[in-house]
XYZ file of C-alpha atoms in Angstrom:
192
model
C 0.000 0.000 0.000
C 2.754 2.440 0.870
C 4.715 1.830 -2.342
C 2.160 3.622 -4.504
C 2.047 6.538 -2.054
C 5.805 6.939 -2.326
C 5.450 6.791 -6.096
C 2.923 9.667 -5.933
C 5.300 11.644 -3.705
C 8.061 11.079 -6.284
C 5.783 12.281 -9.092
C 5.048 15.435 -7.072
C 8.783 16.024 -6.548
C 9.324 15.653 -10.305
C 6.675 18.325 -10.896
C 8.536 20.649 -8.552
C 11.548 20.315 -10.866
C 9.590 20.530 -14.134
C 11.601 22.074 -16.968
C 10.776 25.480 -18.305
C 12.124 27.495 -21.189
C 13.172 30.715 -19.545
C 13.058 33.791 -21.731
C 16.829 34.184 -21.507
C 17.293 30.663 -22.905
C 15.341 31.279 -26.088
C 17.750 31.681 -28.997
C 17.925 35.218 -30.333
C 17.727 34.140 -33.940
C 15.085 33.201 -36.418
C 14.570 29.499 -36.996
C 12.650 27.359 -39.464
C 9.607 25.206 -38.667
C 11.535 21.940 -38.164
C 13.972 23.650 -35.815
C 11.075 25.198 -33.888
C 9.185 21.939 -33.396
C 12.366 20.035 -32.511
C 13.403 22.689 -29.989
C 10.011 22.744 -28.267
C 9.736 18.941 -28.282
C 13.121 18.582 -26.626
C 12.589 21.322 -24.077
C 8.944 20.650 -23.184
C 8.631 16.904 -23.692
C 8.137 16.565 -19.913
C 4.603 17.955 -20.341
C 3.653 15.384 -22.954
C 1.528 12.606 -21.529
C 2.128 10.202 -24.407
C 5.663 8.989 -24.887
C 6.845 8.886 -28.480
C 4.184 11.339 -29.662
C 5.485 14.780 -30.642
C 4.521 17.589 -28.258
C 4.487 20.096 -31.104
C 3.852 19.303 -34.748
C 4.002 21.262 -38.009
C 0.239 21.002 -38.395
C -0.299 22.373 -34.878
C 1.921 25.360 -35.632
C 0.104 25.965 -38.921
C -3.327 25.635 -37.290
C -2.458 28.057 -34.476
C -1.089 30.497 -37.022
C -4.212 30.236 -39.226
C -6.433 30.730 -36.166
C -4.547 33.916 -35.271
C -3.293 32.501 -31.971
C 0.290 32.535 -33.206
C 1.717 35.421 -35.209
C 2.522 34.421 -38.788
C 6.135 33.521 -39.514
C 8.368 36.092 -41.154
C 9.771 34.644 -44.389
C 9.005 31.134 -43.065
C 11.088 31.803 -39.951
C 10.091 31.917 -36.302
C 11.492 34.110 -33.537
C 11.364 34.470 -29.739
C 7.726 35.551 -29.736
C 6.775 32.384 -31.585
C 8.688 30.226 -29.091
C 7.076 31.961 -26.083
C 3.567 31.853 -27.531
C 3.865 28.232 -28.680
C 5.265 27.225 -25.317
C 2.229 28.768 -23.624
C -0.241 27.376 -26.138
C 1.143 23.850 -26.056
C 1.072 23.725 -22.283
C -2.449 25.151 -22.077
C -4.054 23.418 -25.078
C -5.568 20.672 -22.916
C -7.347 23.311 -20.864
C -8.577 25.841 -23.404
C -10.076 25.851 -26.878
C -8.212 27.554 -29.709
C -10.656 30.453 -29.413
C -9.967 30.769 -25.676
C -6.223 30.669 -26.306
C -6.655 33.416 -28.889
C -8.558 35.523 -26.374
C -5.931 34.875 -23.703
C -3.110 35.934 -26.018
C -4.922 38.850 -27.701
C -3.713 41.474 -25.199
C -0.108 40.717 -26.177
C -0.852 41.919 -29.707
C 1.689 39.389 -30.993
C 4.450 41.792 -29.983
C 7.552 40.809 -28.070
C 6.983 43.066 -25.066
C 3.447 41.800 -24.416
C 4.309 38.169 -25.107
C 7.356 38.447 -22.859
C 5.334 39.908 -19.946
C 2.624 37.227 -20.148
C 5.190 34.468 -20.617
C 7.210 35.534 -17.570
C 4.045 35.672 -15.430
C 3.059 32.219 -16.661
C 6.467 30.759 -15.812
C 6.434 32.312 -12.335
C 2.922 31.042 -11.591
C 3.776 27.607 -12.972
C 6.954 27.339 -10.918
C 5.135 28.366 -7.707
C 2.254 25.954 -8.305
C 4.537 23.063 -9.185
C 6.808 23.686 -6.192
C 3.732 23.347 -3.950
C 2.979 19.859 -5.300
C 5.110 17.864 -2.802
C 3.521 19.624 0.208
C 0.076 19.194 -1.329
C 0.142 15.425 -1.766
C 0.686 14.298 1.840
C -2.634 15.598 3.222
C -4.404 14.336 0.096
C -2.797 10.925 0.486
C -3.974 10.833 4.092
C -7.497 11.785 3.022
C -7.442 9.108 0.311
C -7.392 6.590 3.135
C -6.110 3.088 3.604
C -7.494 -0.171 2.381
C -8.102 -0.910 -1.274
C -5.227 0.618 -3.258
C -7.278 1.179 -6.419
C -9.988 2.997 -4.455
C -7.410 5.111 -2.609
C -5.785 6.086 -5.935
C -9.190 6.940 -7.389
C -9.918 9.102 -4.325
C -6.615 10.936 -4.762
C -7.245 11.500 -8.474
C -10.756 12.800 -7.694
C -9.368 15.250 -5.110
C -6.748 16.545 -7.523
C -9.295 16.766 -10.342
C -11.677 18.818 -8.188
C -8.888 21.319 -7.485
C -8.061 21.479 -11.191
C -11.758 21.867 -12.024
C -12.081 24.763 -9.581
C -9.062 26.546 -11.015
C -10.095 25.904 -14.611
C -13.658 27.144 -14.044
C -12.365 30.326 -12.451
C -9.855 30.820 -15.289
C -12.567 30.271 -17.914
C -14.942 32.688 -16.224
C -12.294 35.394 -16.004
C -11.418 34.725 -19.634
C -15.104 35.141 -20.509
C -14.967 38.688 -19.106
C -12.357 39.615 -21.708
C -13.564 41.099 -24.947
C -12.637 38.938 -27.966
C -10.611 41.723 -29.630
C -9.428 43.421 -26.438
C -5.730 43.304 -27.311
C -6.282 44.602 -30.835
C -8.315 47.589 -29.595
C -5.556 48.569 -27.168
C -2.940 48.192 -29.916
C -4.926 50.425 -32.285
C -5.295 53.130 -29.600
C -1.520 53.189 -29.095
C -0.966 53.756 -32.837
C -3.117 56.922 -32.858
């Protein structure tokens, strides 16, 4: 019974050390699609649930670009903004629709300064949340109870899912308060 609990504690410790692509680590050069997908796959593969399946694909990049979530490439090359935005999008795609991701990223206006500010806030929030994971699991493991291991695991998963549901619902509701073109309106005002 205790072996699986130690395994959960180890998984929580791994989350606390989850890799991130810090802004300073993003190459200051323009790269082609294959280089972009390879770079993000290597750096963010930790977040991929399915082993052997690419985290980022050419079709994903093209779809996000067509949907206006990702700025279009410049002469088929991608820069720091593309890396930051794709990093955000790929980590949040399980939580939000493409339209929601577009609304979330709209205030950045596809510009480096806005993308950089949102990306840094995301990384800080992610690091803090993930570092809390080891301290979070012990009380949840206690609440999951003893006895049937499968039932205790299911209880733990349900507790974690309820927390995720709460956070996601709040995030979605805040997102719903944002105007669809909010970032574009602010960008146009600055130009005048």
